[in-house]
JSON list of C-alpha atoms in Angstrom, two decimals:
[
{"chain": "A", "resi": 1, "resn": "ASN", "atom": "CA", "xyz": [-0.18, 0.14, 0.06]},
{"chain": "A", "resi": 2, "resn": "GLY", "atom": "CA", "xyz": [3.01, 2.10, -0.62]},
{"chain": "A", "resi": 3, "resn": "ILE", "atom": "CA", "xyz": [3.88, 2.46, 3.15]},
{"chain": "A", "resi": 4, "resn": "THR", "atom": "CA", "xyz": [7.62, 2.12, 3.87]},
{"chain": "A", "resi": 5, "resn": "GLY", "atom": "CA", "xyz": [8.56, -1.42, 4.32]},
{"chain": "A", "resi": 6, "resn": "TYR", "atom": "CA", "xyz": [11.38, -3.27, 7.13]},
{"chain": "A", "resi": 7, "resn": "PHE", "atom": "CA", "xyz": [13.95, -1.35, 8.51]},
{"chain": "A", "resi": 8, "resn": "SER", "atom": "CA", "xyz": [17.71, -2.64, 8.20]},
{"chain": "A", "resi": 9, "resn": "ASN", "atom": "CA", "xyz": [17.11, -3.68, 11.85]},
{"chain": "A", "resi": 10, "resn": "GLY", "atom": "CA", "xyz": [13.88, -6.19, 10.94]},
{"chain": "A", "resi": 11, "resn": "MET", "atom": "CA", "xyz": [11.31, -3.71, 12.39]},
{"chain": "A", "resi": 12, "resn": "ALA", "atom": "CA", "xyz": [8.40, -2.12, 10.15]},
{"chain": "A", "resi": 13, "resn": "TYR", "atom": "CA", "xyz": [6.89, 1.12, 10.32]},
{"chain": "A", "resi": 14, "resn": "GLN", "atom": "CA", "xyz": [3.55, 1.28, 11.46]},
{"chain": "A", "resi": 15, "resn": "TRP", "atom": "CA", "xyz": [1.56, 4.39, 11.15]},
{"chain": "A", "resi": 16, "resn": "GLU", "atom": "CA", "xyz": [-1.22, 3.72, 13.61]},
{"chain": "A", "resi": 17, "resn": "PRO", "atom": "CA", "xyz": [0.89, 1.19, 16.02]},
{"chain": "A", "resi": 18, "resn": "VAL", "atom": "CA", "xyz": [-1.73, 1.12, 18.98]},
{"chain": "A", "resi": 19, "resn": "TYR", "atom": "CA", "xyz": [-5.35, 1.31, 17.83]},
{"chain": "A", "resi": 20, "resn": "HIS", "atom": "CA", "xyz": [-7.43, 2.22, 14.47]},
{"chain": "A", "resi": 21, "resn": "ASP", "atom": "CA", "xyz": [-10.34, 4.34, 14.21]},
{"chain": "A", "resi": 22, "resn": "PRO", "atom": "CA", "xyz": [-9.09, 7.12, 14.46]},
{"chain": "A", "resi": 23, "resn": "PRO", "atom": "CA", "xyz": [-5.29, 5.89, 14.02]},
{"chain": "A", "resi": 24, "resn": "SER", "atom": "CA", "xyz": [-3.30, 6.61, 17.10]},
{"chain": "A", "resi": 25, "resn": "ASN", "atom": "CA", "xyz": [-0.96, 8.49, 15.25]},
{"chain": "A", "resi": 26, "resn": "ASP", "atom": "CA", "xyz": [-3.14, 11.32, 15.07]},
{"chain": "A", "resi": 27, "resn": "TRP", "atom": "CA", "xyz": [-3.25, 11.80, 18.71]},
{"chain": "A", "resi": 28, "resn": "PHE", "atom": "CA", "xyz": [-0.96, 14.49, 19.93]},
{"chain": "A", "resi": 29, "resn": "GLY", "atom": "CA", "xyz": [-1.17, 12.82, 23.32]},
{"chain": "A", "resi": 30, "resn": "MET", "atom": "CA", "xyz": [1.33, 10.01, 22.13]},
{"chain": "A", "resi": 31, "resn": "GLN", "atom": "CA", "xyz": [3.71, 13.06, 21.13]},
{"chain": "A", "resi": 32, "resn": "SER", "atom": "CA", "xyz": [3.70, 14.40, 24.45]},
{"chain": "A", "resi": 33, "resn": "TRP", "atom": "CA", "xyz": [3.73, 11.11, 26.51]},
{"chain": "A", "resi": 34, "resn": "SER", "atom": "CA", "xyz": [6.59, 9.67, 24.59]},
{"chain": "A", "resi": 35, "resn": "GLN", "atom": "CA", "xyz": [8.67, 13.20, 25.00]},
{"chain": "A", "resi": 36, "resn": "GLU", "atom": "CA", "xyz": [7.93, 13.59, 28.58]},
{"chain": "A", "resi": 37, "resn": "ARG", "atom": "CA", "xyz": [9.96, 10.33, 29.15]},
{"chain": "A", "resi": 38, "resn": "ASN", "atom": "CA", "xyz": [12.33, 11.35, 26.36]},
{"chain": "A", "resi": 39, "resn": "ALA", "atom": "CA", "xyz": [13.09, 14.85, 28.12]},
{"chain": "A", "resi": 40, "resn": "GLU", "atom": "CA", "xyz": [13.32, 12.69, 31.50]},
{"chain": "A", "resi": 41, "resn": "TYR", "atom": "CA", "xyz": [15.96, 10.40, 30.04]},
{"chain": "A", "resi": 42, "resn": "CYS", "atom": "CA", "xyz": [17.91, 13.48, 28.53]},
{"chain": "A", "resi": 43, "resn": "PHE", "atom": "CA", "xyz": [17.79, 15.14, 31.80]},
{"chain": "A", "resi": 44, "resn": "MET", "atom": "CA", "xyz": [19.40, 11.98, 33.52]},
{"chain": "A", "resi": 45, "resn": "THR", "atom": "CA", "xyz": [21.83, 11.05, 31.05]},
{"chain": "A", "resi": 46, "resn": "GLY", "atom": "CA", "xyz": [22.62, 13.80, 28.41]},
{"chain": "A", "resi": 47, "resn": "GLU", "atom": "CA", "xyz": [22.51, 11.26, 25.60]},
{"chain": "A", "resi": 48, "resn": "GLY", "atom": "CA", "xyz": [23.23, 12.88, 22.39]},
{"chain": "A", "resi": 49, "resn": "LYS", "atom": "CA", "xyz": [20.36, 10.95, 20.03]},
{"chain": "A", "resi": 50, "resn": "SER", "atom": "CA", "xyz": [17.60, 11.17, 22.93]},
{"chain": "A", "resi": 51, "resn": "CYS", "atom": "CA", "xyz": [18.65, 15.22, 23.52]},
{"chain": "A", "resi": 52, "resn": "GLY", "atom": "CA", "xyz": [18.83, 16.00, 19.83]},
{"chain": "A", "resi": 53, "resn": "ILE", "atom": "CA", "xyz": [15.07, 14.46, 19.47]},
{"chain": "A", "resi": 54, "resn": "VAL", "atom": "CA", "xyz": [13.68, 16.42, 22.14]},
{"chain": "A", "resi": 55, "resn": "LYS", "atom": "CA", "xyz": [15.41, 19.70, 21.19]},
{"chain": "A", "resi": 56, "resn": "LYS", "atom": "CA", "xyz": [13.84, 19.43, 17.91]},
{"chain": "A", "resi": 57, "resn": "TRP", "atom": "CA", "xyz": [10.10, 18.31, 19.20]},
{"chain": "A", "resi": 58, "resn": "VAL", "atom": "CA", "xyz": [10.17, 21.30, 21.53]},
{"chain": "A", "resi": 59, "resn": "SER", "atom": "CA", "xyz": [11.54, 23.83, 18.79]},
{"chain": "A", "resi": 60, "resn": "TRP", "atom": "CA", "xyz": [7.98, 22.41, 16.73]},
{"chain": "A", "resi": 61, "resn": "VAL", "atom": "CA", "xyz": [5.81, 22.84, 20.15]},
{"chain": "A", "resi": 62, "resn": "MET", "atom": "CA", "xyz": [7.36, 26.36, 21.05]},
{"chain": "A", "resi": 63, "resn": "SER", "atom": "CA", "xyz": [6.67, 27.39, 17.34]},
{"chain": "A", "resi": 64, "resn": "MET", "atom": "CA", "xyz": [2.91, 26.87, 18.47]},
{"chain": "A", "resi": 65, "resn": "LYS", "atom": "CA", "xyz": [2.97, 28.95, 21.65]},
{"chain": "A", "resi": 66, "resn": "ASP", "atom": "CA", "xyz": [0.68, 31.63, 20.73]},
{"chain": "A", "resi": 67, "resn": "LYS", "atom": "CA", "xyz": [-1.80, 28.95, 19.88]},
{"chain": "A", "resi": 68, "resn": "ILE", "atom": "CA", "xyz": [-1.29, 26.74, 23.24]},
{"chain": "A", "resi": 69, "resn": "LEU", "atom": "CA", "xyz": [-1.42, 29.95, 25.34]},
{"chain": "A", "resi": 70, "resn": "ILE", "atom": "CA", "xyz": [-4.47, 31.62, 24.93]},
{"chain": "A", "resi": 71, "resn": "GLY", "atom": "CA", "xyz": [-4.57, 35.41, 26.24]},
{"chain": "A", "resi": 72, "resn": "ASP", "atom": "CA", "xyz": [-3.73, 36.21, 29.80]},
{"chain": "A", "resi": 73, "resn": "ASN", "atom": "CA", "xyz": [-4.90, 33.03, 31.44]},
{"chain": "A", "resi": 74, "resn": "ASP", "atom": "CA", "xyz": [-6.40, 29.89, 29.19]},
{"chain": "A", "resi": 75, "resn": "TYR", "atom": "CA", "xyz": [-4.58, 27.17, 27.35]},
{"chain": "A", "resi": 76, "resn": "GLN", "atom": "CA", "xyz": [-5.80, 24.87, 24.59]},
{"chain": "A", "resi": 77, "resn": "VAL", "atom": "CA", "xyz": [-2.99, 21.86, 23.36]},
{"chain": "A", "resi": 78, "resn": "PRO", "atom": "CA", "xyz": [-2.95, 20.01, 20.04]},
{"chain": "A", "resi": 79, "resn": "SER", "atom": "CA", "xyz": [-5.15, 17.31, 19.78]},
{"chain": "A", "resi": 80, "resn": "ASN", "atom": "CA", "xyz": [-5.78, 15.41, 16.35]},
{"chain": "A", "resi": 81, "resn": "LEU", "atom": "CA", "xyz": [-3.13, 15.62, 14.07]},
{"chain": "A", "resi": 82, "resn": "GLY", "atom": "CA", "xyz": [-2.46, 15.12, 10.24]},
{"chain": "A", "resi": 83, "resn": "TRP", "atom": "CA", "xyz": [-0.15, 13.22, 8.40]},
{"chain": "A", "resi": 84, "resn": "SER", "atom": "CA", "xyz": [1.33, 13.03, 4.72]},
{"chain": "A", "resi": 85, "resn": "GLY", "atom": "CA", "xyz": [4.02, 11.20, 3.27]},
{"chain": "A", "resi": 86, "resn": "GLN", "atom": "CA", "xyz": [6.11, 8.17, 5.15]},
{"chain": "A", "resi": 87, "resn": "PRO", "atom": "CA", "xyz": [9.55, 7.81, 6.27]},
{"chain": "A", "resi": 88, "resn": "ASN", "atom": "CA", "xyz": [12.36, 6.66, 4.68]},
{"chain": "A", "resi": 89, "resn": "ASN", "atom": "CA", "xyz": [13.95, 3.45, 4.88]},
{"chain": "A", "resi": 90, "resn": "TYR", "atom": "CA", "xyz": [16.09, 3.05, 7.76]},
{"chain": "A", "resi": 91, "resn": "THR", "atom": "CA", "xyz": [19.85, 2.34, 8.29]},
{"chain": "A", "resi": 92, "resn": "GLU", "atom": "CA", "xyz": [22.39, 3.21, 10.68]},
{"chain": "A", "resi": 93, "resn": "SER", "atom": "CA", "xyz": [24.83, 5.02, 8.23]},
{"chain": "A", "resi": 94, "resn": "GLY", "atom": "CA", "xyz": [21.98, 6.76, 6.76]},
{"chain": "A", "resi": 95, "resn": "PHE", "atom": "CA", "xyz": [19.21, 8.52, 8.47]},
{"chain": "A", "resi": 96, "resn": "THR", "atom": "CA", "xyz": [17.99, 11.40, 6.54]},
{"chain": "A", "resi": 97, "resn": "GLN", "atom": "CA", "xyz": [15.47, 13.20, 9.07]},
{"chain": "A", "resi": 98, "resn": "ASN", "atom": "CA", "xyz": [12.95, 11.74, 6.88]},
{"chain": "A", "resi": 99, "resn": "PRO", "atom": "CA", "xyz": [12.13, 14.78, 4.64]},
{"chain": "A", "resi": 100, "resn": "ASN", "atom": "CA", "xyz": [9.09, 13.54, 3.12]},
{"chain": "A", "resi": 101, "resn": "LEU", "atom": "CA", "xyz": [7.01, 12.70, 6.61]},
{"chain": "A", "resi": 102, "resn": "LYS", "atom": "CA", "xyz": [4.99, 15.88, 7.18]},
{"chain": "A", "resi": 103, "resn": "VAL", "atom": "CA", "xyz": [2.82, 16.69, 10.05]},
{"chain": "A", "resi": 104, "resn": "THR", "atom": "CA", "xyz": [0.08, 19.60, 10.60]},
{"chain": "A", "resi": 105, "resn": "VAL", "atom": "CA", "xyz": [-2.09, 20.13, 13.77]},
{"chain": "A", "resi": 106, "resn": "VAL", "atom": "CA", "xyz": [-5.78, 19.79, 12.65]},
{"chain": "A", "resi": 107, "resn": "ASP", "atom": "CA", "xyz": [-7.50, 20.92, 15.90]},
{"chain": "A", "resi": 108, "resn": "TYR", "atom": "CA", "xyz": [-6.93, 21.86, 19.65]},
{"chain": "A", "resi": 109, "resn": "SER", "atom": "CA", "xyz": [-8.67, 20.61, 22.85]},
{"chain": "A", "resi": 110, "resn": "LYS", "atom": "CA", "xyz": [-8.14, 21.11, 26.68]},
{"chain": "A", "resi": 111, "resn": "ASP", "atom": "CA", "xyz": [-7.27, 17.80, 27.86]},
{"chain": "A", "resi": 112, "resn": "VAL", "atom": "CA", "xyz": [-5.95, 17.82, 31.14]},
{"chain": "A", "resi": 113, "resn": "GLY", "atom": "CA", "xyz": [-3.68, 15.10, 30.78]},
{"chain": "A", "resi": 114, "resn": "VAL", "atom": "CA", "xyz": [-1.91, 15.84, 27.56]},
{"chain": "A", "resi": 115, "resn": "GLY", "atom": "CA", "xyz": [-1.65, 19.50, 28.71]},
{"chain": "A", "resi": 116, "resn": "SER", "atom": "CA", "xyz": [0.02, 18.09, 32.00]},
{"chain": "A", "resi": 117, "resn": "ALA", "atom": "CA", "xyz": [2.27, 15.71, 29.90]},
{"chain": "A", "resi": 118, "resn": "LEU", "atom": "CA", "xyz": [3.45, 18.74, 27.56]},
{"chain": "A", "resi": 119, "resn": "ALA", "atom": "CA", "xyz": [4.15, 20.66, 30.21]},
{"chain": "A", "resi": 120, "resn": "HIS", "atom": "CA", "xyz": [6.36, 17.95, 32.15]},
{"chain": "A", "resi": 121, "resn": "ALA", "atom": "CA", "xyz": [8.48, 17.50, 28.88]},
{"chain": "A", "resi": 122, "resn": "LEU", "atom": "CA", "xyz": [8.93, 21.25, 28.53]},
{"chain": "A", "resi": 123, "resn": "THR", "atom": "CA", "xyz": [10.12, 20.99, 32.67]},
{"chain": "A", "resi": 124, "resn": "PHE", "atom": "CA", "xyz": [12.83, 18.31, 31.78]},
{"chain": "A", "resi": 125, "resn": "TYR", "atom": "CA", "xyz": [13.92, 19.44, 28.60]},
{"chain": "A", "resi": 126, "resn": "ALA", "atom": "CA", "xyz": [14.37, 22.99, 30.32]},
{"chain": "A", "resi": 127, "resn": "ALA", "atom": "CA", "xyz": [15.76, 21.49, 33.25]},
{"chain": "A", "resi": 128, "resn": "ALA", "atom": "CA", "xyz": [18.93, 19.40, 30.63]},
{"chain": "A", "resi": 129, "resn": "SER", "atom": "CA", "xyz": [19.08, 22.18, 28.34]},
{"chain": "A", "resi": 130, "resn": "GLY", "atom": "CA", "xyz": [18.86, 25.37, 30.31]},
{"chain": "A", "resi": 131, "resn": "ASN", "atom": "CA", "xyz": [16.07, 26.86, 28.06]},
{"chain": "A", "resi": 132, "resn": "SER", "atom": "CA", "xyz": [14.04, 29.11, 29.94]},
{"chain": "A", "resi": 133, "resn": "SER", "atom": "CA", "xyz": [11.81, 29.89, 27.27]},
{"chain": "A", "resi": 134, "resn": "ALA", "atom": "CA", "xyz": [10.39, 26.37, 27.79]},
{"chain": "A", "resi": 135, "resn": "GLN", "atom": "CA", "xyz": [10.82, 26.51, 31.72]},
{"chain": "A", "resi": 136, "resn": "THR", "atom": "CA", "xyz": [8.65, 29.82, 31.31]},
{"chain": "A", "resi": 137, "resn": "MET", "atom": "CA", "xyz": [6.05, 27.95, 29.00]},
{"chain": "A", "resi": 138, "resn": "ALA", "atom": "CA", "xyz": [5.82, 25.19, 31.22]},
{"chain": "A", "resi": 139, "resn": "ARG", "atom": "CA", "xyz": [4.77, 26.78, 34.18]},
{"chain": "A", "resi": 140, "resn": "GLU", "atom": "CA", "xyz": [2.38, 29.11, 32.07]},
{"chain": "A", "resi": 141, "resn": "LEU", "atom": "CA", "xyz": [0.68, 25.84, 31.38]},
{"chain": "A", "resi": 142, "resn": "LEU", "atom": "CA", "xyz": [0.19, 24.57, 34.26]},
{"chain": "A", "resi": 143, "resn": "ASP", "atom": "CA", "xyz": [-0.54, 27.88, 36.09]},
{"chain": "A", "resi": 144, "resn": "ARG", "atom": "CA", "xyz": [-3.43, 28.11, 33.57]},
{"chain": "A", "resi": 145, "resn": "MET", "atom": "CA", "xyz": [-4.73, 24.47, 33.67]},
{"chain": "A", "resi": 146, "resn": "TYR", "atom": "CA", "xyz": [-5.01, 25.61, 37.66]},
{"chain": "A", "resi": 147, "resn": "MET", "atom": "CA", "xyz": [-7.55, 27.83, 36.67]},
{"chain": "A", "resi": 148, "resn": "TYR", "atom": "CA", "xyz": [-9.92, 25.04, 36.14]},
{"chain": "A", "resi": 149, "resn": "ALA", "atom": "CA", "xyz": [-9.42, 23.53, 39.17]},
{"chain": "A", "resi": 150, "resn": "ASP", "atom": "CA", "xyz": [-12.67, 22.24, 41.46]},
{"chain": "A", "resi": 151, "resn": "GLU", "atom": "CA", "xyz": [-13.20, 20.15, 44.68]},
{"chain": "A", "resi": 152, "resn": "ILE", "atom": "CA", "xyz": [-11.86, 16.86, 42.98]},
{"chain": "A", "resi": 153, "resn": "GLY", "atom": "CA", "xyz": [-8.96, 18.08, 40.62]},
{"chain": "A", "resi": 154, "resn": "ILE", "atom": "CA", "xyz": [-8.71, 19.88, 37.44]},
{"chain": "A", "resi": 155, "resn": "GLY", "atom": "CA", "xyz": [-11.94, 19.26, 35.68]},
{"chain": "A", "resi": 156, "resn": "ILE", "atom": "CA", "xyz": [-12.70, 20.55, 32.03]},
{"chain": "A", "resi": 157, "resn": "ASN", "atom": "CA", "xyz": [-15.98, 20.06, 30.21]},
{"chain": "A", "resi": 158, "resn": "GLU", "atom": "CA", "xyz": [-15.61, 17.42, 27.27]},
{"chain": "A", "resi": 159, "resn": "THR", "atom": "CA", "xyz": [-17.90, 17.13, 24.72]},
{"chain": "A", "resi": 160, "resn": "ARG", "atom": "CA", "xyz": [-18.17, 13.62, 23.69]},
{"chain": "A", "resi": 161, "resn": "ALA", "atom": "CA", "xyz": [-20.15, 13.02, 20.35]},
{"chain": "A", "resi": 162, "resn": "ASP", "atom": "CA", "xyz": [-18.53, 9.36, 20.10]},
{"chain": "A", "resi": 163, "resn": "TYR", "atom": "CA", "xyz": [-21.23, 8.20, 23.21]},
{"chain": "A", "resi": 164, "resn": "ILE", "atom": "CA", "xyz": [-24.01, 8.50, 21.23]},
{"chain": "A", "resi": 165, "resn": "GLY", "atom": "CA", "xyz": [-22.48, 7.57, 17.86]},
{"chain": "A", "resi": 166, "resn": "ASN", "atom": "CA", "xyz": [-20.07, 9.40, 15.26]},
{"chain": "A", "resi": 167, "resn": "GLU", "atom": "CA", "xyz": [-18.38, 8.38, 12.04]},
{"chain": "A", "resi": 168, "resn": "TYR", "atom": "CA", "xyz": [-16.35, 5.63, 14.03]},
{"chain": "A", "resi": 169, "resn": "GLY", "atom": "CA", "xyz": [-19.31, 3.52, 15.59]},
{"chain": "A", "resi": 170, "resn": "ASN", "atom": "CA", "xyz": [-22.91, 3.94, 17.25]},
{"chain": "A", "resi": 171, "resn": "GLY", "atom": "CA", "xyz": [-20.95, 4.45, 20.93]},
{"chain": "A", "resi": 172, "resn": "PHE", "atom": "CA", "xyz": [-23.08, 2.82, 23.56]},
{"chain": "A", "resi": 173, "resn": "TRP", "atom": "CA", "xyz": [-25.58, 1.33, 21.12]},
{"chain": "A", "resi": 174, "resn": "GLU", "atom": "CA", "xyz": [-22.45, -0.40, 19.27]},
{"chain": "A", "resi": 175, "resn": "PRO", "atom": "CA", "xyz": [-23.59, -3.47, 18.27]},
{"chain": "A", "resi": 176, "resn": "VAL", "atom": "CA", "xyz": [-21.85, -6.82, 19.74]},
{"chain": "A", "resi": 177, "resn": "PHE", "atom": "CA", "xyz": [-21.01, -9.61, 17.46]},
{"chain": "A", "resi": 178, "resn": "VAL", "atom": "CA", "xyz": [-22.58, -13.16, 19.11]},
{"chain": "A", "resi": 179, "resn": "PRO", "atom": "CA", "xyz": [-22.42, -15.82, 16.99]},
{"chain": "A", "resi": 180, "resn": "GLU", "atom": "CA", "xyz": [-26.12, -17.64, 16.34]},
{"chain": "A", "resi": 181, "resn": "GLY", "atom": "CA", "xyz": [-27.34, -20.03, 18.53]},
{"chain": "A", "resi": 182, "resn": "TYR", "atom": "CA", "xyz": [-25.42, -18.81, 21.55]},
{"chain": "A", "resi": 183, "resn": "LYS", "atom": "CA", "xyz": [-26.68, -17.93, 24.86]},
{"chain": "A", "resi": 184, "resn": "GLY", "atom": "CA", "xyz": [-24.94, -16.88, 27.97]},
{"chain": "A", "resi": 185, "resn": "TRP", "atom": "CA", "xyz": [-24.81, -14.82, 30.84]},
{"chain": "A", "resi": 186, "resn": "TYR", "atom": "CA", "xyz": [-22.61, -11.83, 32.65]},
{"chain": "A", "resi": 187, "resn": "PRO", "atom": "CA", "xyz": [-22.53, -12.59, 36.35]},
{"chain": "A", "resi": 188, "resn": "ASN", "atom": "CA", "xyz": [-24.99, -9.85, 37.06]},
{"chain": "A", "resi": 189, "resn": "GLY", "atom": "CA", "xyz": [-27.60, -11.65, 34.87]},
{"chain": "A", "resi": 190, "resn": "ASP", "atom": "CA", "xyz": [-26.86, -9.55, 31.73]},
{"chain": "A", "resi": 191, "resn": "VAL", "atom": "CA", "xyz": [-27.75, -12.21, 28.55]},
{"chain": "A", "resi": 192, "resn": "ILE", "atom": "CA", "xyz": [-25.30, -12.60, 25.93]},
{"chain": "A", "resi": 193, "resn": "GLU", "atom": "CA", "xyz": [-26.95, -13.51, 22.93]},
{"chain": "A", "resi": 194, "resn": "PRO", "atom": "CA", "xyz": [-27.05, -12.35, 19.04]},
{"chain": "A", "resi": 195, "resn": "GLY", "atom": "CA", "xyz": [-28.63, -8.70, 18.61]},
{"chain": "A", "resi": 196, "resn": "ILE", "atom": "CA", "xyz": [-27.24, -7.18, 21.82]},
{"chain": "A", "resi": 197, "resn": "ASN", "atom": "CA", "xyz": [-25.38, -3.95, 21.79]},
{"chain": "A", "resi": 198, "resn": "PHE", "atom": "CA", "xyz": [-22.67, -2.12, 24.13]},
{"chain": "A", "resi": 199, "resn": "THR", "atom": "CA", "xyz": [-25.13, -1.12, 26.63]},
{"chain": "A", "resi": 200, "resn": "ASP", "atom": "CA", "xyz": [-26.95, -4.37, 26.73]},
{"chain": "A", "resi": 201, "resn": "ILE", "atom": "CA", "xyz": [-23.96, -6.25, 28.50]},
{"chain": "A", "resi": 202, "resn": "ARG", "atom": "CA", "xyz": [-23.24, -3.47, 30.84]},
{"chain": "A", "resi": 203, "resn": "SER", "atom": "CA", "xyz": [-26.52, -2.61, 32.33]},
{"chain": "A", "resi": 204, "resn": "TRP", "atom": "CA", "xyz": [-24.88, -0.97, 35.38]},
{"chain": "A", "resi": 205, "resn": "TYR", "atom": "CA", "xyz": [-24.48, 2.04, 33.10]},
{"chain": "A", "resi": 206, "resn": "LYS", "atom": "CA", "xyz": [-28.15, 2.61, 33.01]},
{"chain": "A", "resi": 207, "resn": "GLU", "atom": "CA", "xyz": [-27.91, 3.09, 37.12]},
{"chain": "A", "resi": 208, "resn": "ASP", "atom": "CA", "xyz": [-25.47, 5.91, 36.54]},
{"chain": "A", "resi": 209, "resn": "PRO", "atom": "CA", "xyz": [-26.82, 9.28, 37.57]},
{"chain": "A", "resi": 210, "resn": "MET", "atom": "CA", "xyz": [-25.87, 10.88, 34.27]},
{"chain": "A", "resi": 211, "resn": "TRP", "atom": "CA", "xyz": [-27.51, 7.99, 32.17]},
{"chain": "A", "resi": 212, "resn": "PRO", "atom": "CA", "xyz": [-30.74, 10.04, 31.86]},
{"chain": "A", "resi": 213, "resn": "TYR", "atom": "CA", "xyz": [-28.67, 13.17, 30.39]},
{"chain": "A", "resi": 214, "resn": "ILE", "atom": "CA", "xyz": [-27.26, 10.58, 27.94]},
{"chain": "A", "resi": 215, "resn": "MET", "atom": "CA", "xyz": [-30.58, 9.01, 26.82]},
{"chain": "A", "resi": 216, "resn": "ASP", "atom": "CA", "xyz": [-31.55, 12.64, 26.64]},
{"chain": "A", "resi": 217, "resn": "CYS", "atom": "CA", "xyz": [-28.45, 13.68, 24.33]},
{"chain": "A", "resi": 218, "resn": "LYS", "atom": "CA", "xyz": [-29.40, 10.62, 21.90]},
{"chain": "A", "resi": 219, "resn": "ALA", "atom": "CA", "xyz": [-32.83, 11.52, 21.78]},
{"chain": "A", "resi": 220, "resn": "LYS", "atom": "CA", "xyz": [-32.27, 14.85, 20.56]},
{"chain": "A", "resi": 221, "resn": "ASN", "atom": "CA", "xyz": [-29.05, 13.70, 18.27]},
{"chain": "A", "resi": 222, "resn": "SER", "atom": "CA", "xyz": [-26.56, 16.37, 20.70]},
{"chain": "A", "resi": 223, "resn": "PRO", "atom": "CA", "xyz": [-23.32, 15.19, 21.91]},
{"chain": "A", "resi": 224, "resn": "PRO", "atom": "CA", "xyz": [-23.58, 15.23, 25.71]},
{"chain": "A", "resi": 225, "resn": "SER", "atom": "CA", "xyz": [-20.95, 17.43, 27.54]},
{"chain": "A", "resi": 226, "resn": "LEU", "atom": "CA", "xyz": [-19.52, 16.28, 31.06]},
{"chain": "A", "resi": 227, "resn": "ILE", "atom": "CA", "xyz": [-16.65, 17.25, 33.51]},
{"chain": "A", "resi": 228, "resn": "TYR", "atom": "CA", "xyz": [-13.81, 14.51, 33.74]},
{"chain": "A", "resi": 229, "resn": "HIS", "atom": "CA", "xyz": [-11.29, 13.72, 36.39]},
{"chain": "A", "resi": 230, "resn": "ARG", "atom": "CA", "xyz": [-9.50, 10.86, 34.67]},
{"chain": "A", "resi": 231, "resn": "LEU", "atom": "CA", "xyz": [-7.06, 9.47, 37.05]},
{"chain": "A", "resi": 232, "resn": "TRP", "atom": "CA", "xyz": [-4.05, 9.52, 34.59]},
{"chain": "A", "resi": 233, "resn": "ALA", "atom": "CA", "xyz": [-4.75, 12.89, 34.09]},
{"chain": "A", "resi": 234, "resn": "GLN", "atom": "CA", "xyz": [-4.65, 14.06, 37.33]},
{"chain": "A", "resi": 235, "resn": "VAL", "atom": "CA", "xyz": [-1.84, 11.97, 38.32]},
{"chain": "A", "resi": 236, "resn": "GLU", "atom": "CA", "xyz": [0.27, 13.57, 35.45]},
{"chain": "A", "resi": 237, "resn": "TYR", "atom": "CA", "xyz": [-0.98, 17.20, 36.51]},
{"chain": "A", "resi": 238, "resn": "ALA", "atom": "CA", "xyz": [0.52, 16.62, 40.02]},
{"chain": "A", "resi": 239, "resn": "LEU", "atom": "CA", "xyz": [3.52, 14.74, 39.02]},
{"chain": "A", "resi": 240, "resn": "ALA", "atom": "CA", "xyz": [4.35, 17.72, 36.20]},
{"chain": "A", "resi": 241, "resn": "CYS", "atom": "CA", "xyz": [3.58, 20.13, 39.35]},
{"chain": "A", "resi": 242, "resn": "ALA", "atom": "CA", "xyz": [5.89, 18.17, 41.76]},
{"chain": "A", "resi": 243, "resn": "ASP", "atom": "CA", "xyz": [8.70, 18.01, 39.03]},
{"chain": "A", "resi": 244, "resn": "TYR", "atom": "CA", "xyz": [8.62, 21.57, 38.20]},
{"chain": "A", "resi": 245, "resn": "ALA", "atom": "CA", "xyz": [8.68, 22.55, 41.78]},
{"chain": "A", "resi": 246, "resn": "ARG", "atom": "CA", "xyz": [11.56, 20.20, 42.46]},
{"chain": "A", "resi": 247, "resn": "LEU", "atom": "CA", "xyz": [14.04, 21.78, 39.68]},
{"chain": "A", "resi": 248, "resn": "PHE", "atom": "CA", "xyz": [12.94, 25.36, 39.35]},
{"chain": "A", "resi": 249, "resn": "GLY", "atom": "CA", "xyz": [10.56, 25.83, 42.51]},
{"chain": "A", "resi": 250, "resn": "SER", "atom": "CA", "xyz": [13.21, 27.65, 44.47]},
{"chain": "A", "resi": 251, "resn": "SER", "atom": "CA", "xyz": [14.20, 30.20, 41.41]},
{"chain": "A", "resi": 252, "resn": "SER", "atom": "CA", "xyz": [11.34, 30.49, 39.60]},
{"chain": "A", "resi": 253, "resn": "LYS", "atom": "CA", "xyz": [10.00, 34.16, 39.05]},
{"chain": "A", "resi": 254, "resn": "TYR", "atom": "CA", "xyz": [7.44, 35.73, 36.74]},
{"chain": "A", "resi": 255, "resn": "TYR", "atom": "CA", "xyz": [8.46, 38.98, 35.51]}
]
């Protein structure tokens, strides 16, 4: 299908390595997650290849600073990416920087986990390189996300079209394939048989206090909006704050 074949080390290029519909490579979170860890490694070891990759990535991120930092106290981070082209076949002696593989930012969101991972990456890169602009951007992101703090953590209203159905499926009403003639039961008594959907075998969802709201949105074909406090996102924010304080807390000044 025109996709680059095997590399010299036997590995193959996979443009959607984790999941499809939509492709995992389209999500900026994969970028901020991986480069946060890469920035930590760069900080701890100073290894040239690692630091070179994160330096180039941070430069790309900071070129979007005016879109990421909104006004005096708000933010957004890249969400979906659009890719074109493909990498060149790789050999250890002939890396070409992949000039034919291009990426653009399709849209932005206020994803707490992705924003926290981005701030975390900028923090470690700043500590490794002494880049004060990266440090400032990390601090600005963390402070602006804190504007959304509530009694639980950092919570931002999120609209979820996929709950009621979008181009990738039918959401809570997604059909579940069961072979003809089969019948079984979940421990709670939900019946497993041909013709069921996602929620038929998760009937406890219907006991959630927000379920009537989801049903109303389904009836109106209007995507529901809810405030989430996902554990991984809250932990990522807390760790990003802790590492910023550990690395810069005694010397960080605003102006």
